[in-house]
Every structure is written in structure tokens, then in C-alpha cells.
PDB file of C-alpha atoms in Angstrom:
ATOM      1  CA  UNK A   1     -57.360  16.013 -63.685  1.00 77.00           C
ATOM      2  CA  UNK A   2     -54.053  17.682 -64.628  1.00 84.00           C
ATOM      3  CA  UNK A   3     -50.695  15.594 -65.030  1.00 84.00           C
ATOM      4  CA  UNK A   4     -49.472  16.758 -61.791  1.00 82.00           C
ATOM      5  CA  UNK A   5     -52.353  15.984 -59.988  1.00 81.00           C
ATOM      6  CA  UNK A   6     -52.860  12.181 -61.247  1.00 84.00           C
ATOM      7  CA  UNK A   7     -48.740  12.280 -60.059  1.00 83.00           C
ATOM      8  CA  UNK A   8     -49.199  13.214 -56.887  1.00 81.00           C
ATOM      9  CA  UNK A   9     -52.310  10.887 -56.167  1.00 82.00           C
ATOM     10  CA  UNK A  10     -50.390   8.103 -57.971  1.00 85.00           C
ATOM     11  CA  UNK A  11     -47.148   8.896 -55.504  1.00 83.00           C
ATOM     12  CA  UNK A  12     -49.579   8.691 -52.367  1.00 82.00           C
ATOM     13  CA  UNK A  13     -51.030   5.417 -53.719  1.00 84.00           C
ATOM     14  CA  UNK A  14     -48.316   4.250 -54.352  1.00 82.00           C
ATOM     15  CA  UNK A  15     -46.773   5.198 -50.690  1.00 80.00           C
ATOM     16  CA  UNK A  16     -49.870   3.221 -49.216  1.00 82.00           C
ATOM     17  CA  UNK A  17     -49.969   0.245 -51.233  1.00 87.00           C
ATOM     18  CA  UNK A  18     -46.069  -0.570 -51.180  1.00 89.00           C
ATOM     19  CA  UNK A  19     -44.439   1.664 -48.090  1.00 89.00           C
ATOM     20  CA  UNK A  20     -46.779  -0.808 -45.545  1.00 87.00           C
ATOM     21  CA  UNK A  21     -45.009  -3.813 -46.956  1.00 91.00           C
ATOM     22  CA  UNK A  22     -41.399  -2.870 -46.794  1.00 92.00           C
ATOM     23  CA  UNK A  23     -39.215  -4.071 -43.575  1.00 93.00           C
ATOM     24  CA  UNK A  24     -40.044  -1.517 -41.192  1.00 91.00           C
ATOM     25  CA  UNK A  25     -36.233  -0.338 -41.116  1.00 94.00           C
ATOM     26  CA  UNK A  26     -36.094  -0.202 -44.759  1.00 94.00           C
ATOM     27  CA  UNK A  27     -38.932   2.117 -44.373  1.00 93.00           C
ATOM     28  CA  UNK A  28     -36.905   3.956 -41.607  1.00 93.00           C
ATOM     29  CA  UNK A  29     -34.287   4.838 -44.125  1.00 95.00           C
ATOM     30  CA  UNK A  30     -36.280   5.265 -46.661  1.00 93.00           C
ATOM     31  CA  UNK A  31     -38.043   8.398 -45.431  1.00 93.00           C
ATOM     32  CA  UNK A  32     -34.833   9.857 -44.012  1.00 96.00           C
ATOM     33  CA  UNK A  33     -33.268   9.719 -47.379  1.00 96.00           C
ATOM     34  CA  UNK A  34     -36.168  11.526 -49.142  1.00 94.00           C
ATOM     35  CA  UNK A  35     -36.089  13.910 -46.318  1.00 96.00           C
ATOM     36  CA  UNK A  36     -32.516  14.547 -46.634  1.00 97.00           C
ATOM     37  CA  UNK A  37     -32.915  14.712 -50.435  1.00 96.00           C
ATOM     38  CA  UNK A  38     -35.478  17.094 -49.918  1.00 95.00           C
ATOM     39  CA  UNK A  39     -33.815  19.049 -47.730  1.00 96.00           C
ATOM     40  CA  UNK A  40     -30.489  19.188 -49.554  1.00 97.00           C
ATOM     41  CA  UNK A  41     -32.428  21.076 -52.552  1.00 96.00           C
ATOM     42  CA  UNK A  42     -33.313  23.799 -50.485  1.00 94.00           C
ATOM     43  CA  UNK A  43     -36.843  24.285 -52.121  1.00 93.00           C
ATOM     44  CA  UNK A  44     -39.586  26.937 -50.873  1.00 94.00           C
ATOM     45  CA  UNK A  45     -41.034  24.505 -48.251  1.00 91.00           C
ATOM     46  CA  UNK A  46     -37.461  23.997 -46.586  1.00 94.00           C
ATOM     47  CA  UNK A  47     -37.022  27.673 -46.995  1.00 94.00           C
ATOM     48  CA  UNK A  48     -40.047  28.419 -45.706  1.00 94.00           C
ATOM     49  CA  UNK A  49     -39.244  26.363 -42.471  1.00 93.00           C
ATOM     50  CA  UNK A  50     -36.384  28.193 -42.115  1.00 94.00           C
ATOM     51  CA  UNK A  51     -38.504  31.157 -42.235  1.00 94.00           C
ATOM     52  CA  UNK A  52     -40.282  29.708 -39.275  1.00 94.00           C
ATOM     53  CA  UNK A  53     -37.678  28.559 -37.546  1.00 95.00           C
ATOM     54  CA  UNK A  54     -36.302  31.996 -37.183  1.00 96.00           C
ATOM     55  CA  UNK A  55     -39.690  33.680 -35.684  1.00 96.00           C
ATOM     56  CA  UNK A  56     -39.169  30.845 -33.037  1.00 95.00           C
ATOM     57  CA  UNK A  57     -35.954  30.608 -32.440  1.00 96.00           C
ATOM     58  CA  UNK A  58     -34.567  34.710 -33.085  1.00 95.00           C
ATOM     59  CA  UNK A  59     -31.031  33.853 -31.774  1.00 96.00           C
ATOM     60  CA  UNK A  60     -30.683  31.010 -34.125  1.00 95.00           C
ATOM     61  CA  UNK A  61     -27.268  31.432 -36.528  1.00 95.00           C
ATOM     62  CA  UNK A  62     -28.081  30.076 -40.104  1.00 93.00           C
ATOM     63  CA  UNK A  63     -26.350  27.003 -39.097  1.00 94.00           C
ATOM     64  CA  UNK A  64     -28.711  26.152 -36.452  1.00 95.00           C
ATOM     65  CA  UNK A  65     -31.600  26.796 -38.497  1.00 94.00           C
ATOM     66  CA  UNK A  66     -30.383  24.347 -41.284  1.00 94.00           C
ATOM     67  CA  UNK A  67     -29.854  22.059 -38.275  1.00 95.00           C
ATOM     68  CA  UNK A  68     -33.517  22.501 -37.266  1.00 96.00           C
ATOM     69  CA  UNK A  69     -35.152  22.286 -40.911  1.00 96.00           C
ATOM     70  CA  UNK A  70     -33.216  19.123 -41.350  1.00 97.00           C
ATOM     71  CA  UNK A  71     -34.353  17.558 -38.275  1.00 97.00           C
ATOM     72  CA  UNK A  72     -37.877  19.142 -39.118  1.00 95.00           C
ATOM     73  CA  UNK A  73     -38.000  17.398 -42.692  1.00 96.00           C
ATOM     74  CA  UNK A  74     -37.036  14.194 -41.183  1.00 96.00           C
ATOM     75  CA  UNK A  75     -40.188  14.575 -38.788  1.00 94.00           C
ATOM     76  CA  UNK A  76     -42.362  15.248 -41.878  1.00 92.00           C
ATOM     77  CA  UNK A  77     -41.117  12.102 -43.711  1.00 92.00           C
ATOM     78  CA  UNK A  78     -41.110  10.065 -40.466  1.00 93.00           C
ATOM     79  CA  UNK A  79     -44.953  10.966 -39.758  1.00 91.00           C
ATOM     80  CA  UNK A  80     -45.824   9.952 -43.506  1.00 89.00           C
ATOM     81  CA  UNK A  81     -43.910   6.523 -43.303  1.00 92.00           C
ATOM     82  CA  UNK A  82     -45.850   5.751 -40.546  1.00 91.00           C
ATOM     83  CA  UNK A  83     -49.207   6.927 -42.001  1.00 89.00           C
ATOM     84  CA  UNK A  84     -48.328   4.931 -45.022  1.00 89.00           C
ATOM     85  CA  UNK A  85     -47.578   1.841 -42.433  1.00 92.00           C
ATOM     86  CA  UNK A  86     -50.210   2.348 -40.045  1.00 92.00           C
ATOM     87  CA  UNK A  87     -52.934   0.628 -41.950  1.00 90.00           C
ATOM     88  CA  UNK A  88     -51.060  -2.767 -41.216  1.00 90.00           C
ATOM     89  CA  UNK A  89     -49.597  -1.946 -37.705  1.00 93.00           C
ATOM     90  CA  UNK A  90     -51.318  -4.538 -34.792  1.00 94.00           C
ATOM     91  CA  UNK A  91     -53.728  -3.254 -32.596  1.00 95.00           C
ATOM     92  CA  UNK A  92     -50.865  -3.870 -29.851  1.00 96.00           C
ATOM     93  CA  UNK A  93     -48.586  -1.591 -31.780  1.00 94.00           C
ATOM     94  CA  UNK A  94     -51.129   1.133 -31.975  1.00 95.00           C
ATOM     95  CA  UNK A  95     -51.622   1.190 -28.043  1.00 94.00           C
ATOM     96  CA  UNK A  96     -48.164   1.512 -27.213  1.00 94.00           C
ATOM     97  CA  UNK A  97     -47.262   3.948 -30.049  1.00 91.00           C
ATOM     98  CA  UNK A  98     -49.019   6.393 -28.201  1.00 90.00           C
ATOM     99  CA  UNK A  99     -48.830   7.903 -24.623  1.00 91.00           C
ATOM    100  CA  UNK A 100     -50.991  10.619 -23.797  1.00 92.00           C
ATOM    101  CA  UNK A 101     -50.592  13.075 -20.466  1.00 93.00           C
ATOM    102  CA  UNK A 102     -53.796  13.705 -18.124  1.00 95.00           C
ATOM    103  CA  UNK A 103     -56.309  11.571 -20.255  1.00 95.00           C
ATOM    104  CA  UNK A 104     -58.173  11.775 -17.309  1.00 96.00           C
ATOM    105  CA  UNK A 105     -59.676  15.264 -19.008  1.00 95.00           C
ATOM    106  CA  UNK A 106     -61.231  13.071 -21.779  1.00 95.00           C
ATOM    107  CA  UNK A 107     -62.387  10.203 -20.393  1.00 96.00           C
ATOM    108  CA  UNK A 108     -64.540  11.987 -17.721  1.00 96.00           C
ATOM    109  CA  UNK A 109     -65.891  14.343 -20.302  1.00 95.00           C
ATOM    110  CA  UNK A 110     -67.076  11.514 -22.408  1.00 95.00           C
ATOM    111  CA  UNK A 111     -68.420   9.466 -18.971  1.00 95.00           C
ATOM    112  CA  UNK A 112     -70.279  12.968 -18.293  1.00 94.00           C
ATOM    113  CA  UNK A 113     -72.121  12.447 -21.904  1.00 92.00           C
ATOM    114  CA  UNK A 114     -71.968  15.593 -23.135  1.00 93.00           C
ATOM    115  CA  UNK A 115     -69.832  15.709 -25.948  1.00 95.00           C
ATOM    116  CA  UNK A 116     -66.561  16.496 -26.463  1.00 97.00           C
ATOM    117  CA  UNK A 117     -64.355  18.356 -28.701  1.00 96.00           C
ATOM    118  CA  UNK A 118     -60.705  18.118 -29.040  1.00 94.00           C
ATOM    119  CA  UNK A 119     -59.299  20.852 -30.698  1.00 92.00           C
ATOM    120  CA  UNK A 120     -55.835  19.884 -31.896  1.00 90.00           C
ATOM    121  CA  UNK A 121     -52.540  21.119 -33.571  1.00 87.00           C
ATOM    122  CA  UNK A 122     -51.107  20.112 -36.589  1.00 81.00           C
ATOM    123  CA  UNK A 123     -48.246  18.177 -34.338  1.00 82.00           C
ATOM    124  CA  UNK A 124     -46.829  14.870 -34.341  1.00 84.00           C
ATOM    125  CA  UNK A 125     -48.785  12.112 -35.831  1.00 89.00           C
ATOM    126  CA  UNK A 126     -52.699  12.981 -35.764  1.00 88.00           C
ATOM    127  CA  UNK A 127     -53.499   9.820 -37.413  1.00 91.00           C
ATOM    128  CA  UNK A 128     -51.903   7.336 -34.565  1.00 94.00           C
ATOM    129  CA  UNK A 129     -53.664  10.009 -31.865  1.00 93.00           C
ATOM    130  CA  UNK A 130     -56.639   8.569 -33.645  1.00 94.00           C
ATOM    131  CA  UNK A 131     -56.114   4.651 -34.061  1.00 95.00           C
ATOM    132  CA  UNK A 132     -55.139   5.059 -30.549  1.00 96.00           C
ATOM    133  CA  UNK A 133     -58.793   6.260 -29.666  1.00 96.00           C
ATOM    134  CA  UNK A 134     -60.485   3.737 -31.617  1.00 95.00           C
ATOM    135  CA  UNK A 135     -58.529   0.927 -30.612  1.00 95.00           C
ATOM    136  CA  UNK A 136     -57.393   1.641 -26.973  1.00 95.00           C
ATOM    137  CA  UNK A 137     -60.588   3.526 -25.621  1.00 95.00           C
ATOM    138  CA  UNK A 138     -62.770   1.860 -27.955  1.00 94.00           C
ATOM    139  CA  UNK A 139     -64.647   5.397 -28.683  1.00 95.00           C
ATOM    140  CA  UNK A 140     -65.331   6.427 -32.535  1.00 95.00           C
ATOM    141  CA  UNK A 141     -65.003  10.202 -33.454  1.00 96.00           C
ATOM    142  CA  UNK A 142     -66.218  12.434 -36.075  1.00 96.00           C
ATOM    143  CA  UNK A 143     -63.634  14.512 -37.804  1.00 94.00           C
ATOM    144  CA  UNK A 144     -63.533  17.152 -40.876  1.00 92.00           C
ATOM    145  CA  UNK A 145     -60.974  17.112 -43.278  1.00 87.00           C
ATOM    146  CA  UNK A 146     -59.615  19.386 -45.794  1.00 83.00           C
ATOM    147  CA  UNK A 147     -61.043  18.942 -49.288  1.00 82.00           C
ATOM    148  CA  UNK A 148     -57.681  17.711 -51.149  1.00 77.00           C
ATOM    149  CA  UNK A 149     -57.357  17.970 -55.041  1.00 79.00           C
ATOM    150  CA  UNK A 150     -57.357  15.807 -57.021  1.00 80.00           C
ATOM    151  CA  UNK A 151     -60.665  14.864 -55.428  1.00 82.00           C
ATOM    152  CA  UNK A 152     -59.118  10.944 -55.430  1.00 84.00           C
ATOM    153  CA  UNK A 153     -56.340  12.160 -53.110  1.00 82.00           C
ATOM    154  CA  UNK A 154     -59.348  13.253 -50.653  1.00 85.00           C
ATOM    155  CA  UNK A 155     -61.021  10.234 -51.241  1.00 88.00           C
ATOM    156  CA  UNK A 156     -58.153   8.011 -50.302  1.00 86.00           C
ATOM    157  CA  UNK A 157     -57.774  10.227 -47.047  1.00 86.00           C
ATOM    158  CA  UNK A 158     -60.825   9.612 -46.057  1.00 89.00           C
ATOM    159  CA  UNK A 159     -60.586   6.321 -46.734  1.00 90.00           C
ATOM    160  CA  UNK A 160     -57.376   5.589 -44.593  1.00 89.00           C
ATOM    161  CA  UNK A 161     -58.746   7.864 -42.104  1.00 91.00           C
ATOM    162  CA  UNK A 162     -62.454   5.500 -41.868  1.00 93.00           C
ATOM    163  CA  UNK A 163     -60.123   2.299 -42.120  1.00 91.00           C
ATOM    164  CA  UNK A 164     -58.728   3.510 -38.768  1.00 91.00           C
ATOM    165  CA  UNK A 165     -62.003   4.000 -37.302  1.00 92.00           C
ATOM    166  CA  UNK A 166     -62.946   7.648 -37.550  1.00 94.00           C
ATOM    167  CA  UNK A 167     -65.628   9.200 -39.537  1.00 96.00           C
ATOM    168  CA  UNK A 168     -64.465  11.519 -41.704  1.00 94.00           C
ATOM    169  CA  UNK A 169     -66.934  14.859 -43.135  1.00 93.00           C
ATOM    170  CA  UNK A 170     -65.849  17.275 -45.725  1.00 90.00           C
ATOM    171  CA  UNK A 171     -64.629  20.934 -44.497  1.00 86.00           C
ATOM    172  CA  UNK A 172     -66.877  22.254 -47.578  1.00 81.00           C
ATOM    173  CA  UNK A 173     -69.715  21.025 -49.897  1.00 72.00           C
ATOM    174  CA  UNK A 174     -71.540  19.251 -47.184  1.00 71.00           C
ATOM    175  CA  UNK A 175     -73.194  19.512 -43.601  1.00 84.00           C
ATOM    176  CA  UNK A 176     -70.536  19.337 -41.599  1.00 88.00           C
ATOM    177  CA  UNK A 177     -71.227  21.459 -38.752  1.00 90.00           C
ATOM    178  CA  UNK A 178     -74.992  20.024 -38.274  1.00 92.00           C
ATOM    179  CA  UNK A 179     -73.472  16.348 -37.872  1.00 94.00           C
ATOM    180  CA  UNK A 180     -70.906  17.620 -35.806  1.00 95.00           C
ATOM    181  CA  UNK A 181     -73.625  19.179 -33.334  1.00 95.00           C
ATOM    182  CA  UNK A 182     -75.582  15.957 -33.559  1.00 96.00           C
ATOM    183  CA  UNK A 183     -72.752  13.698 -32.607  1.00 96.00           C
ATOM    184  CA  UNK A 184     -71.946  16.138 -29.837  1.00 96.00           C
ATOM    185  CA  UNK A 185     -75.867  15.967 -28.547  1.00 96.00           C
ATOM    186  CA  UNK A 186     -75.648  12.465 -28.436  1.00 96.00           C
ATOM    187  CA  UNK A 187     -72.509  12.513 -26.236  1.00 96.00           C
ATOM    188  CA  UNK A 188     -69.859  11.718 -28.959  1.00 96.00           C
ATOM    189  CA  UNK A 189     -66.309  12.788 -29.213  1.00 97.00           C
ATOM    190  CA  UNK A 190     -65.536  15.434 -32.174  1.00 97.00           C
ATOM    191  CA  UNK A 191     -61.928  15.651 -33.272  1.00 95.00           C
ATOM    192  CA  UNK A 192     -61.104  19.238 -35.093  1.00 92.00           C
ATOM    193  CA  UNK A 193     -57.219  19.878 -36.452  1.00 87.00           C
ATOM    194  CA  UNK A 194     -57.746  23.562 -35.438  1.00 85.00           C
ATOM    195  CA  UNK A 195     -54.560  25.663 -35.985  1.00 83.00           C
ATOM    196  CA  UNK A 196     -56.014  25.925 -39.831  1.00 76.00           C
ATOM    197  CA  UNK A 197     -58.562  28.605 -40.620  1.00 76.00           C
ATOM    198  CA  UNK A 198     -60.669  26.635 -43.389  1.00 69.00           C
ATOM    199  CA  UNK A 199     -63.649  28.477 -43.075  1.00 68.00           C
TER     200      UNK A 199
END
């Protein structure tokens, strides 16, 4: 493992080990400080929101579109402060930190037993989406995730990820898509972040 790599899985370790503890508005200001740190240095992923920005938004003057990748930054950080507090939220907290529209689509295709398969974007925070399932409908999923490296950074994703109730399979160098059709035969739900092309 390279120097950087043991960094970043020490920074992410470090994130879930100590970030859960802190008072939650300490935590609050926390990540908006890093995000505004962040985006003050104007590296290639602000630039590169920018970038995106101005597909989206064509009319957008350059001020706008700093005003947009700072609010975007602070999203980022926000969604990994809560990841990193998540762990230690209350099952209460999880059920009302989430409000999904027309769940009616999903709980009568899981009542019909047939399977399921929610295809999602990367939007918002995934990983509450998912505590919420497991907690509020009481229904386990099977996932994939991206194989991360260092390999420990994967294998503490996958071990927040199974701590909040989901089973988690490897996009590559396993059987994914045969235990995916199996827990879709036996009438499970299958969760698939599919705005990625990881094939």
C-alpha cells in the first residue's frame, strides 16, 4: 500500500471513529469549513464542478457558478458528516431523516414477491435511503459496490454499509450478478447506484 493510500484510509477511519462522537453542530461546522477550504483552493474537483455546472446551467455568469460549486461542496461534506455519524444515529432519527414520494411503487412490488430493483442516482445521501429501508420497512437489500483502493478503504465500506443492514457484493472479482438474480428469485429487493458504468 502506497503512502497516500494508507492516508486516505487513515483520514476515513479516522472520520468514522471520531466525526460520530463530536456534538452534532460541531460536526455541522466542521464539514462546512473543509468544504469551504476546499472550495477556496479551487482544485480540479471544484473545477470540474464548475465544468458541470455550466452544461446545466448555460446562462450561468462565473459568479453564479462559484455560487453553485460552493453550495455543491458543502453538499458533498454535509453527506460525508452524516455518513461518518450515521453509524450512531437512533433508529428514530433514521425514520424521520428520510421522506420518500410514492413509496407505494415499492412496497407493492415487494408484496407482489417478485423482486425488485431500484436503480438509483448518485444523489443525496444513499446511505440514509438505506438505513431507512432496513429500519423503517424492515426489508434487507443486496447491493454492489465499487472496489475502492486501498482494499481496507473497501473493506471499511462494506463494513459501514452491512452495519446498516445491507449486504454488500463486490462490482468485480466475485459473483455478483448470480446472487443478485437469486435474491431477486426469492422476492428480495436489489439496490444498484446506476448512473456509473462499472462494467
Amino acid at each position: 500500500m502506497s503512502a497516500r493510500e494508507r492516508l486516505v484510509d487513515a483520514l476515513y477511519g479516522l472520520g468514522w471513529s471520531t466525526v460520530k462522537k463530536l456534538p452534532e453542530p460541531v460536526a455541522v461546522r466542521l464539514g462546512r469549513g473543509i468544504a469551504d477550504l476546499a472550495w477556496k483552493q479551487r482544485g480540479k474537483g471544484v473545477l470540474r464542478l464548475e465544468g458541470n455546472y455550466a452544461r446545466v446551467v448555460p446562462d450561468a455568469s462565473p459568479e453564479r457558478l462559484a455560487e453553485l460549486s460552493r453550495a455543491g461542496m458543502r453538499s458533498y461534506l454535509r453527506y460525508w458528516m452524516e455518513s461518518f455519524r450515521l453509524p450512531a444515529w437512533s433508529p428514530q432519527r433514521v425514520r424521520t431523516g428520510f421522506a420518500p414520494k410514492d413509496l407505494h411503487h415499492l412496497t407493492d412490488g415487494l408484496a407482489s414477491g417478485k423482486g425488485v430493483i431500484l436503480a438509483l442516482p448518485h444523489l443525496a445521501n444513499w446511505d440514509l435511503a438505506g438505513a431507512w429501508v432496513t429500519t423503517e420497512l424492515q426489508t434487507p437489500f443486496t447491493t454492489v459496490a465499487e472496489r475502492l483502493k486501498p482494499e481496507s478503504l473497501y473493506d471499511r465500506f462494506v463494513a459501514y454499509r452491512e452495519g446498516l443492514g445491507m449486504e454488500v457484493l463486490p462490482h468485480s472479482g466475485g459473483s455478483a450478478f448470480g446472487t443478485l438474480a437469486r435474491r431477486l428469485r426469492d422476492g428480495g429487493l436489489v439496490c444498484l447506484v446506476a448512473d456509473r458504468d462499472l462494467s
